[in-house]
Every structure is written in structure tokens, then in C-alpha cells.
Amino acid sequence: MDVFHVRDQEGNKVYSKKAINYIEQAICTRDSPRFTVTRSNELASRPDVAAHYTGIEMIGHNRPGIFSEISAVLAEQGCNVMEAHAWSHKDSLACVAFVSDESTSSPINDPNRLASIQDHLGTVLGPDTMDEDGRSARAHMLGADGLTSHPDRRLHQLMFSSKDFDGHPGKACTAFPMLSLDGYKKGRRTVVSVDRCNEKGYSVVNVECVDRPKLMFDTVCTLTDMQFNVFHASVSSRGPFACQEYYIRHRDGHILDTADERCLVVKGVKAAVERRTCEGVKLELCTENNAGLLSYITRVLRENGLTVRQADIAMEGNKMKNTFYVQGISDNKIDMDVVESVRRELDPLPFQVKDDALLSPGQLEGEPAAERNVFCILGLLRSKIESLSWFHLLRVSK
């Protein structure tokens, strides 16, 4: 039995029957009549963009201004961006976009035009030849079936395929600390370790990091992409921190026997946690959807010395909501006078600056050390006790 205790983004209980029905339909199968939900979050309805527009997947070599260049290419090719999601992590970029023909507002089906769009995007994304780490850049036009998974799910797959975790099994790997509070004190957000449970034949992945929405989703997606099955898990949070523990085996049944395998899992899970984390300033614009608008906004940001590190563009009702996390091109720092200059240049567009919900390393350092110690130690003890109790029950039942 899997039990989830959930709240909405404001930390409150939720009572929406619409959301409960949605979750049941999404998760419950014909063979699983016992799945029930008692409370959930309200889910916003949105059109099935994958079925009505042309989908494009992109992976490339991250650099300042690249999202602005991608937006400019799409505008020059007569594409109106209806929805787009982009992540950047280290030197990798992944983007999923849905576009329509600027003049007809319909999907783009002409093979020659699609080939031209793909070719121009490929020039911006970088060479499609393998680099020394086996990575390449590419743009891929989706077929009539569109995107077969949730955009966030697909972004994880694209990032993993581009080896954004910055390493492969052949490279040396550092030791795996179980719980390193020093990592938090130095502003290091994520500590991942791999242990063994020889008695039951599992590898145990422990993750200590700052808590945030979709943390468990991101971790499990990457474990799945790395061909692991999760048999048991314990996830808990207190204040700004979260502890995750997963008992896993590879799909072929083996556990992590070698240092290279453990190294790859550590790097992959750490990247999964950090991909969605951005310390940049969050900018929001909600306006009418006009062709070329995204290209214009990102060009203004680039010309003012800002680069987009993460982006989410989607219809919200009859408006287009544009959310960007931006940083300075030169030193990742942002002068708020520059942001005010951008606001004036984008006027009269409704431009808002919002604080990121994630804590910065400086805020983490401000947390009392005693509270951090108590949380991590109690979390570890609780998960270990639960594990021992579970194994004891198994023996008794046998």
C-alpha cells in the first residue's frame, strides 16, 4: 500500500472533488479498484496542446542568451509559440515547445517547412556531432501523436540523455557521505548516497536536500529513466529540508555492485534534484498571445544583460502566462535597477517580479544548526527503524 499525505502549494488541505476525480482517473487502473483519494489539490484545466499544435523537442549546449535565440528562430520561421517549457542545468539545455502557423493558427504539416525549422534550430543549439562526453545537440519535430508524456517528465528524459549530470561511469567519483551537514553549511543543497541492504538484496538511495514542490516526482522520474524499480520508499520533510530513501533494484534484478554504478546514480539523482532549482529572479508576464511576443520579451532580457535559466509559457484561461527565471549573463548576479529598466522597456505589458519559493544558500546558513542536526538525525533514525520493522514483519509472516 502506498500512502501520500499531500497539501496544496499554500500548505493547506484541499477539498476539490474535481481534483480527486482527476487523480483517480489518472492513476487508478481497471485492475486497481482499491485506489482512493480523500483530499487533493485543485488542478487547472488546459487544452490538449499536443493534439492541436506542432511539437518540438530540443537539447543543446547551454550558453547565455540561447533561449532568446531559439525564440527568435521560431518567430523568423513564422511559428507562434503556444506553450513552451525549458530547463538549463550546467552546460545542458532542454526545451519542449508547441507551435502553430502564425498566419493560420493551425499545426505546421508541410515537410519542407518542418525540415527548415529543424535545420535553423539545429544551428542555434550547436553541433549535432558528439563531444568528448558523448553529448550532441539536436531539434526533433514530434509526429502526429505529439508528446507522449508530461512536459516535465520529458524534460527529465532529455536532460538525462544529454548527460547533464556532468559525468559518466568511466570517470572518477568522490566518496558518498551518508549525511553531510557540512554540505548545507557550505551552501551545497543536495547530498546523495548509495548504501546496500544485503539481507533483502536492495540498493538504498538516500537524498538530503532543501524541500520544494515536485521533489519526489523529479527523483523517481530519474530513477526510472536509469532503469531502476523502486520497491520501498520513505519520504519526509520538516521546515525547509527533506529526506528521501529509496530501496531499488535494476530492472534485470541486480543491485549496484560497482563504484561506477553507484557514482552514476549519485550524479543522476543529484542532477534530477537540481534541474528545477534556480536561484535567479522570477519574472511573470500574463498577456494576450501575440505572434513574436516571446521573441520580443527574451530579446529585451538579453539586451539588458539577463539570460533565461528556466522558462514556462502556457495558456491560462484566455491569457498567455510567461514565467522566466533569469540571471545575469556575466556573473549570475542581478542588479535590480536592470530589472526596473526591463520593466520600463516592456511597458505596458503587465510585468511582475516574484520571490522564488526556494531558499538560497545564505538562508540555509541562517537556519539554527541544532534544528538542522535534529531534523537530519531523526529523519535517518526514523527511516532505519521503519525499515527494520518492515523486515521484522516479513520474517514473522513467513
CSV table of C-alpha atoms in Angstrom, one decimal:
chain,number,residue,atom,x,y,z
A,1,MET,CA,0.0,0.0,0.0
A,2,ASP,CA,1.3,3.5,-0.9
A,3,VAL,CA,0.1,6.3,1.3
A,4,PHE,CA,0.7,10.0,0.4
A,5,HIS,CA,0.0,12.9,2.7
A,6,VAL,CA,-0.4,16.0,0.5
A,7,ARG,CA,-1.3,19.7,0.7
A,8,ASP,CA,-1.7,22.4,-1.9
A,9,GLN,CA,1.0,24.9,-2.8
A,10,GLU,CA,-0.1,27.2,0.1
A,11,GLY,CA,0.3,24.3,2.6
A,12,ASN,CA,-3.5,23.9,3.1
A,13,LYS,CA,-5.8,21.0,3.0
A,14,VAL,CA,-7.8,20.7,-0.2
A,15,TYR,CA,-11.3,19.6,-0.9
A,16,SER,CA,-11.9,19.8,-4.6
A,17,LYS,CA,-13.9,16.8,-5.9
A,18,LYS,CA,-12.8,17.7,-9.4
A,19,ALA,CA,-9.2,17.3,-8.4
A,20,ILE,CA,-9.9,14.0,-6.6
A,21,ASN,CA,-11.7,12.6,-9.7
A,22,TYR,CA,-8.9,13.7,-11.9
A,23,ILE,CA,-6.3,11.9,-9.8
A,24,GLU,CA,-8.3,8.7,-9.6
A,25,GLN,CA,-8.8,8.7,-13.4
A,26,ALA,CA,-5.1,9.4,-14.0
A,27,ILE,CA,-3.7,6.8,-11.6
A,28,CYS,CA,-6.3,4.2,-10.9
A,29,THR,CA,-6.5,1.3,-13.4
A,30,ARG,CA,-9.2,-1.2,-14.1
A,31,ASP,CA,-7.2,-3.8,-12.1
A,32,SER,CA,-6.7,-1.5,-9.1
A,33,PRO,CA,-10.2,-0.7,-7.6
A,34,ARG,CA,-8.7,-0.1,-4.2
A,35,PHE,CA,-7.1,3.2,-5.0
A,36,THR,CA,-8.9,6.0,-3.2
A,37,VAL,CA,-8.2,9.7,-2.5
A,38,THR,CA,-9.6,11.7,0.3
A,39,ARG,CA,-8.1,15.1,-0.3
A,40,SER,CA,-6.2,16.7,-3.2
A,41,ASN,CA,-5.2,19.9,-4.9
A,42,GLU,CA,-7.2,21.8,-7.4
A,43,LEU,CA,-5.9,21.1,-10.9
A,44,ALA,CA,-6.1,23.8,-13.6
A,45,SER,CA,-7.7,22.6,-16.8
A,46,ARG,CA,-5.7,23.3,-20.0
A,47,PRO,CA,-6.2,22.4,-23.7
A,48,ASP,CA,-4.6,19.3,-25.2
A,49,VAL,CA,-1.9,21.3,-26.9
A,50,ALA,CA,0.0,18.2,-28.1
A,51,ALA,CA,-3.0,17.2,-30.2
A,52,HIS,CA,-3.7,20.7,-31.8
A,53,TYR,CA,-0.2,22.1,-32.4
A,54,THR,CA,3.2,21.1,-33.7
A,55,GLY,CA,5.6,19.8,-31.0
A,56,ILE,CA,9.3,20.4,-31.0
A,57,GLU,CA,11.9,18.8,-28.7
A,58,MET,CA,15.3,20.4,-28.3
A,59,ILE,CA,18.5,19.6,-26.4
A,60,GLY,CA,21.6,21.7,-26.8
A,61,HIS,CA,24.7,23.2,-25.2
A,62,ASN,CA,23.7,25.8,-22.7
A,63,ARG,CA,25.1,29.3,-23.0
A,64,PRO,CA,23.9,32.9,-22.2
A,65,GLY,CA,21.0,34.0,-24.4
A,66,ILE,CA,20.3,30.7,-26.1
A,67,PHE,CA,16.6,30.7,-25.2
A,68,SER,CA,16.3,34.1,-26.8
A,69,GLU,CA,18.0,32.8,-29.9
A,70,ILE,CA,15.6,29.8,-30.1
A,71,SER,CA,12.6,32.2,-29.7
A,72,ALA,CA,14.0,34.4,-32.5
A,73,VAL,CA,14.3,31.5,-34.9
A,74,LEU,CA,10.8,30.3,-34.2
A,75,ALA,CA,9.5,33.9,-34.9
A,76,GLU,CA,11.5,34.2,-38.1
A,77,GLN,CA,10.1,30.9,-39.3
A,78,GLY,CA,6.5,32.1,-38.8
A,79,CYS,CA,5.8,30.0,-35.7
A,80,ASN,CA,3.6,31.2,-32.9
A,81,VAL,CA,4.6,29.6,-29.6
A,82,MET,CA,1.5,28.3,-27.8
A,83,GLU,CA,3.3,26.5,-25.0
A,84,ALA,CA,7.0,26.0,-24.1
A,85,HIS,CA,9.0,24.6,-21.2
A,86,ALA,CA,12.8,24.9,-20.9
A,87,TRP,CA,15.3,23.9,-18.3
A,88,SER,CA,19.1,24.6,-18.2
A,89,HIS,CA,21.5,22.7,-15.9
A,90,LYS,CA,25.2,23.2,-16.0
A,91,ASP,CA,26.1,23.2,-19.7
A,92,SER,CA,22.9,21.5,-21.0
A,93,LEU,CA,19.6,22.9,-22.2
A,94,ALA,CA,16.4,21.0,-22.8
A,95,CYS,CA,13.2,22.5,-24.3
A,96,VAL,CA,9.8,21.3,-25.3
A,97,ALA,CA,7.6,23.7,-27.3
A,98,PHE,CA,4.3,23.6,-29.1
A,99,VAL,CA,3.8,26.0,-32.0
A,100,SER,CA,1.2,26.9,-34.6
A,101,ASP,CA,1.4,28.6,-38.0
A,102,GLU,CA,1.5,32.3,-37.5
A,103,SER,CA,-0.9,33.1,-40.3
A,104,THR,CA,-3.5,30.2,-39.9
A,105,SER,CA,-3.1,29.3,-36.2
A,106,SER,CA,-3.1,25.6,-37.3
A,107,PRO,CA,-0.4,22.9,-36.9
A,108,ILE,CA,2.5,23.0,-39.3
A,109,ASN,CA,2.4,19.9,-41.5
A,110,ASP,CA,4.5,20.8,-44.6
A,111,PRO,CA,7.6,18.5,-44.5
A,112,ASN,CA,9.8,21.1,-46.2
A,113,ARG,CA,8.9,23.8,-43.8
A,114,LEU,CA,9.4,21.4,-40.8
A,115,ALA,CA,12.8,20.5,-42.1
A,116,SER,CA,13.7,24.2,-42.5
A,117,ILE,CA,12.6,24.9,-38.9
A,118,GLN,CA,14.6,21.9,-37.6
A,119,ASP,CA,17.7,23.0,-39.5
A,120,HIS,CA,17.6,26.6,-38.2
A,121,LEU,CA,17.1,25.4,-34.7
A,122,GLY,CA,20.0,22.9,-35.0
A,123,THR,CA,22.3,25.8,-36.0
A,124,VAL,CA,21.4,27.7,-32.8
A,125,LEU,CA,21.5,24.6,-30.5
A,126,GLY,CA,25.0,23.7,-31.5
A,127,PRO,CA,26.8,20.9,-33.5
A,128,ASP,CA,25.0,17.6,-33.7
A,129,THR,CA,28.3,15.7,-33.5
A,130,MET,CA,29.3,14.0,-30.3
A,131,ASP,CA,31.6,15.9,-28.0
A,132,GLU,CA,34.2,14.2,-25.8
A,133,ASP,CA,31.5,13.3,-23.2
A,134,GLY,CA,29.2,11.7,-25.9
A,135,ARG,CA,26.7,14.5,-26.0
A,136,SER,CA,25.2,16.1,-29.0
A,137,ALA,CA,22.6,18.9,-29.8
A,138,ARG,CA,19.5,18.4,-31.8
A,139,ALA,CA,16.0,19.6,-32.5
A,140,HIS,CA,13.3,17.0,-33.2
A,141,MET,CA,9.9,17.6,-34.7
A,142,LEU,CA,7.2,15.5,-33.0
A,143,GLY,CA,4.9,13.4,-35.1
A,144,ALA,CA,1.1,13.3,-35.3
A,145,ASP,CA,0.9,11.6,-31.9
A,146,GLY,CA,2.6,14.6,-30.3
A,147,LEU,CA,4.2,14.4,-26.9
A,148,THR,CA,3.6,11.0,-25.2
A,149,SER,CA,4.4,12.1,-21.7
A,150,HIS,CA,4.0,15.1,-19.4
A,151,PRO,CA,6.4,18.0,-20.4
A,152,ASP,CA,8.3,17.9,-17.1
A,153,ARG,CA,8.7,14.1,-17.5
A,154,ARG,CA,10.0,14.6,-21.0
A,155,LEU,CA,12.4,17.3,-19.9
A,156,HIS,CA,14.0,14.9,-17.4
A,157,GLN,CA,14.4,12.3,-20.2
A,158,LEU,CA,16.0,14.9,-22.5
A,159,MET,CA,18.3,16.2,-19.8
A,160,PHE,CA,19.4,12.7,-18.8
A,161,SER,CA,20.1,11.8,-22.5
A,162,SER,CA,22.3,14.9,-22.8
A,163,LYS,CA,24.3,13.7,-19.7
A,164,ASP,CA,23.7,17.0,-17.8
A,165,PHE,CA,24.8,15.2,-14.7
A,166,ASP,CA,28.4,16.0,-16.0
A,167,GLY,CA,30.0,12.6,-15.7
A,168,HIS,CA,29.8,9.0,-16.8
A,169,PRO,CA,30.8,5.7,-15.2
A,170,GLY,CA,34.3,5.8,-16.6
A,171,LYS,CA,35.2,9.0,-14.6
A,172,ALA,CA,36.5,9.0,-11.1
A,173,CYS,CA,33.9,9.6,-8.4
A,174,THR,CA,34.2,11.0,-4.9
A,175,ALA,CA,33.1,9.2,-1.8
A,176,PHE,CA,29.4,9.0,-0.9
A,177,PRO,CA,28.7,10.6,2.6
A,178,MET,CA,25.6,9.4,4.3
A,179,LEU,CA,24.5,12.7,5.9
A,180,SER,CA,26.8,15.7,5.4
A,181,LEU,CA,25.5,18.7,7.3
A,182,ASP,CA,28.7,20.5,6.3
A,183,GLY,CA,27.3,20.4,2.8
A,184,TYR,CA,24.4,22.5,3.9
A,185,LYS,CA,26.6,24.9,5.8
A,186,LYS,CA,28.7,25.5,2.7
A,187,GLY,CA,25.6,26.2,0.6
A,188,ARG,CA,25.5,22.7,-1.0
A,189,ARG,CA,21.9,21.9,-1.4
A,190,THR,CA,21.9,18.2,-2.3
A,191,VAL,CA,23.7,15.2,-0.7
A,192,VAL,CA,23.1,11.8,-2.3
A,193,SER,CA,24.4,8.5,-1.0
A,194,VAL,CA,24.1,4.8,-2.0
A,195,ASP,CA,24.1,2.1,0.6
A,196,ARG,CA,23.4,-1.7,0.4
A,197,CYS,CA,20.7,-3.8,2.1
A,198,ASN,CA,22.3,-7.2,1.7
A,199,GLU,CA,19.7,-9.1,3.7
A,200,LYS,CA,16.9,-8.4,1.2
A,201,GLY,CA,19.0,-7.6,-1.9
A,202,TYR,CA,18.3,-3.9,-2.3
A,203,SER,CA,20.4,-0.8,-3.0
A,204,VAL,CA,19.4,2.1,-0.8
A,205,VAL,CA,19.5,5.6,-2.2
A,206,ASN,CA,19.4,8.4,0.4
A,207,VAL,CA,18.8,12.0,-0.6
A,208,GLU,CA,19.1,15.0,1.7
A,209,CYS,CA,18.2,18.4,0.3
A,210,VAL,CA,16.1,21.5,0.5
A,211,ASP,CA,12.4,20.7,0.3
A,212,ARG,CA,10.4,22.0,-2.7
A,213,PRO,CA,7.4,21.1,-4.8
A,214,LYS,CA,7.8,18.1,-7.2
A,215,LEU,CA,10.9,16.9,-5.4
A,216,MET,CA,9.7,13.3,-5.2
A,217,PHE,CA,8.4,13.4,-8.8
A,218,ASP,CA,11.8,14.5,-10.1
A,219,THR,CA,13.7,11.9,-8.1
A,220,VAL,CA,11.5,9.0,-9.1
A,221,CYS,CA,11.5,10.0,-12.8
A,222,THR,CA,15.3,9.9,-13.0
A,223,LEU,CA,15.5,6.5,-11.1
A,224,THR,CA,13.0,5.2,-13.7
A,225,ASP,CA,15.0,6.6,-16.6
A,226,MET,CA,18.1,4.9,-15.2
A,227,GLN,CA,16.2,1.6,-15.4
A,228,PHE,CA,15.6,1.1,-11.7
A,229,ASN,CA,12.4,-0.2,-9.9
A,230,VAL,CA,11.5,1.3,-6.6
A,231,PHE,CA,10.3,-1.4,-4.1
A,232,HIS,CA,10.0,0.6,-0.9
A,233,ALA,CA,10.4,4.3,-0.1
A,234,SER,CA,10.3,6.7,2.8
A,235,VAL,CA,9.9,10.5,2.2
A,236,SER,CA,9.6,13.1,4.9
A,237,SER,CA,10.1,16.8,5.3
A,238,ARG,CA,10.4,19.3,8.1
A,239,GLY,CA,10.8,23.0,7.7
A,240,PRO,CA,13.0,23.7,4.6
A,241,PHE,CA,14.6,20.3,4.5
A,242,ALA,CA,13.5,16.9,3.0
A,243,CYS,CA,14.8,13.3,3.4
A,244,GLN,CA,14.2,10.6,0.8
A,245,GLU,CA,15.1,7.0,1.0
A,246,TYR,CA,14.5,4.5,-1.8
A,247,TYR,CA,15.1,0.7,-1.9
A,248,ILE,CA,15.8,-0.1,-5.5
A,249,ARG,CA,16.9,-2.8,-7.9
A,250,HIS,CA,17.8,-2.6,-11.6
A,251,ARG,CA,15.1,-3.9,-13.9
A,252,ASP,CA,17.1,-7.0,-14.5
A,253,GLY,CA,17.2,-7.7,-10.8
A,254,HIS,CA,20.7,-6.7,-9.8
A,255,ILE,CA,21.8,-4.1,-7.3
A,256,LEU,CA,24.5,-1.6,-7.5
A,257,ASP,CA,27.7,-3.7,-7.2
A,258,THR,CA,30.4,-1.4,-8.6
A,259,ALA,CA,31.7,2.0,-7.7
A,260,ASP,CA,31.0,3.2,-11.2
A,261,GLU,CA,27.3,2.2,-11.0
A,262,ARG,CA,26.9,4.0,-7.6
A,263,CYS,CA,28.7,7.0,-9.0
A,264,LEU,CA,26.3,7.3,-11.9
A,265,VAL,CA,23.2,7.0,-9.6
A,266,VAL,CA,24.6,9.7,-7.3
A,267,LYS,CA,25.3,12.1,-10.2
A,268,GLY,CA,22.0,11.3,-11.9
A,269,VAL,CA,19.8,11.8,-8.8
A,270,LYS,CA,21.7,14.9,-7.7
A,271,ALA,CA,21.1,16.4,-11.2
A,272,ALA,CA,17.4,15.5,-11.0
A,273,VAL,CA,17.0,17.4,-7.8
A,274,GLU,CA,18.9,20.4,-9.0
A,275,ARG,CA,17.5,20.8,-12.6
A,276,ARG,CA,14.3,22.5,-11.4
A,277,THR,CA,16.2,24.6,-8.8
A,278,CYS,CA,17.2,28.1,-9.9
A,279,GLU,CA,18.5,31.0,-7.8
A,280,GLY,CA,17.5,33.6,-10.4
A,281,VAL,CA,14.9,36.3,-10.2
A,282,LYS,CA,11.4,35.1,-11.1
A,283,LEU,CA,9.6,37.2,-13.7
A,284,GLU,CA,6.0,36.8,-14.7
A,285,LEU,CA,4.0,38.4,-17.6
A,286,CYS,CA,0.4,37.5,-18.3
A,287,THR,CA,-0.9,39.0,-21.5
A,288,GLU,CA,-2.6,38.3,-24.8
A,289,ASN,CA,-0.8,35.8,-27.0
A,290,ASN,CA,0.6,37.6,-30.0
A,291,ALA,CA,3.0,36.1,-32.6
A,292,GLY,CA,6.5,37.2,-31.9
A,293,LEU,CA,5.8,38.2,-28.3
A,294,LEU,CA,8.1,35.6,-26.8
A,295,SER,CA,11.0,36.6,-29.1
A,296,TYR,CA,10.5,40.2,-28.2
A,297,ILE,CA,10.4,39.6,-24.4
A,298,THR,CA,13.5,37.4,-24.4
A,299,ARG,CA,15.4,39.8,-26.7
A,300,VAL,CA,14.7,42.7,-24.2
A,301,LEU,CA,16.0,40.5,-21.4
A,302,ARG,CA,19.2,39.6,-23.3
A,303,GLU,CA,19.9,43.2,-24.3
A,304,ASN,CA,19.7,44.2,-20.7
A,305,GLY,CA,22.3,41.6,-19.7
A,306,LEU,CA,19.9,38.9,-18.4
A,307,THR,CA,19.7,35.3,-19.5
A,308,VAL,CA,16.8,32.9,-19.1
A,309,ARG,CA,17.7,29.8,-17.0
A,310,GLN,CA,14.3,28.3,-16.8
A,311,ALA,CA,11.0,29.1,-18.6
A,312,ASP,CA,7.4,28.0,-18.6
A,313,ILE,CA,5.0,29.5,-21.1
A,314,ALA,CA,1.4,28.3,-21.2
A,315,MET,CA,-2.2,29.4,-21.8
A,316,GLU,CA,-4.0,30.3,-18.6
A,317,GLY,CA,-7.7,30.9,-19.4
A,318,ASN,CA,-7.6,33.3,-22.4
A,319,LYS,CA,-4.2,34.7,-21.4
A,320,MET,CA,-0.7,33.6,-22.1
A,321,LYS,CA,1.3,33.3,-18.8
A,322,ASN,CA,5.1,33.7,-19.3
A,323,THR,CA,7.3,32.7,-16.4
A,324,PHE,CA,11.1,33.2,-16.5
A,325,TYR,CA,13.9,32.6,-14.1
A,326,VAL,CA,16.7,35.0,-15.1
A,327,GLN,CA,20.3,35.6,-14.1
A,328,GLY,CA,23.0,38.0,-15.1
A,329,ILE,CA,24.9,36.9,-18.1
A,330,SER,CA,28.3,37.8,-16.7
A,331,ASP,CA,28.3,36.8,-13.1
A,332,ASN,CA,24.8,35.3,-12.4
A,333,LYS,CA,24.0,38.3,-10.2
A,334,ILE,CA,21.2,40.7,-11.0
A,335,ASP,CA,21.1,44.4,-10.3
A,336,MET,CA,17.5,45.2,-9.5
A,337,ASP,CA,18.0,48.5,-11.4
A,338,VAL,CA,18.4,46.4,-14.5
A,339,VAL,CA,15.1,44.6,-13.7
A,340,GLU,CA,13.4,48.0,-13.4
A,341,SER,CA,14.9,49.0,-16.7
A,342,VAL,CA,13.4,45.9,-18.3
A,343,ARG,CA,10.0,46.7,-16.7
A,344,ARG,CA,10.0,50.2,-18.3
A,345,GLU,CA,11.0,48.8,-21.7
A,346,LEU,CA,8.3,46.2,-21.6
A,347,ASP,CA,5.7,48.7,-20.5
A,348,PRO,CA,2.6,48.4,-20.8
A,349,LEU,CA,2.9,44.6,-20.5
A,350,PRO,CA,1.9,43.5,-17.0
A,351,PHE,CA,5.4,42.7,-15.7
A,352,GLN,CA,5.8,41.2,-12.1
A,353,VAL,CA,8.9,40.3,-10.1
A,354,LYS,CA,8.3,37.5,-7.7
A,355,ASP,CA,10.5,35.9,-5.0
A,356,ASP,CA,11.4,32.3,-5.5
A,357,ALA,CA,9.9,29.9,-3.0
A,358,LEU,CA,13.3,28.1,-2.7
A,359,LEU,CA,15.7,29.1,0.0
A,360,SER,CA,19.1,30.5,-1.0
A,361,PRO,CA,22.3,29.1,0.5
A,362,GLY,CA,22.6,32.2,2.6
A,363,GLN,CA,19.2,31.5,4.1
A,364,LEU,CA,20.2,27.9,4.8
A,365,GLU,CA,23.2,29.1,6.7
A,366,GLY,CA,20.9,31.2,8.7
A,367,GLU,CA,19.0,28.1,10.0
A,368,PRO,CA,20.0,27.2,13.5
A,369,ALA,CA,22.5,24.3,13.4
A,370,ALA,CA,20.7,22.5,16.2
A,371,GLU,CA,17.5,22.4,14.1
A,372,ARG,CA,19.3,21.0,11.1
A,373,ASN,CA,21.0,18.4,13.2
A,374,VAL,CA,17.8,17.2,14.9
A,375,PHE,CA,16.0,17.0,11.6
A,376,CYS,CA,18.6,15.0,9.7
A,377,ILE,CA,19.4,12.6,12.6
A,378,LEU,CA,15.7,12.0,13.5
A,379,GLY,CA,14.8,11.5,9.8
A,380,LEU,CA,17.6,9.0,9.4
A,381,LEU,CA,16.7,7.1,12.6
A,382,ARG,CA,13.0,7.0,11.7
A,383,SER,CA,13.6,5.6,8.2
A,384,LYS,CA,16.0,3.0,9.5
A,385,ILE,CA,13.6,1.9,12.3
A,386,GLU,CA,10.8,1.7,9.7
A,387,SER,CA,13.0,-0.4,7.5
A,388,LEU,CA,13.9,-2.8,10.4
A,389,SER,CA,10.2,-3.0,11.4
A,390,TRP,CA,9.2,-3.9,7.9
A,391,PHE,CA,11.9,-6.6,7.6
A,392,HIS,CA,10.8,-8.0,11.0
A,393,LEU,CA,7.2,-8.2,9.9
A,394,LEU,CA,8.3,-10.1,6.9
A,395,ARG,CA,10.1,-12.7,9.0
A,396,VAL,CA,7.1,-13.1,11.3
A,397,SER,CA,4.7,-13.5,8.4
A,398,LYS,CA,6.9,-16.3,7.0
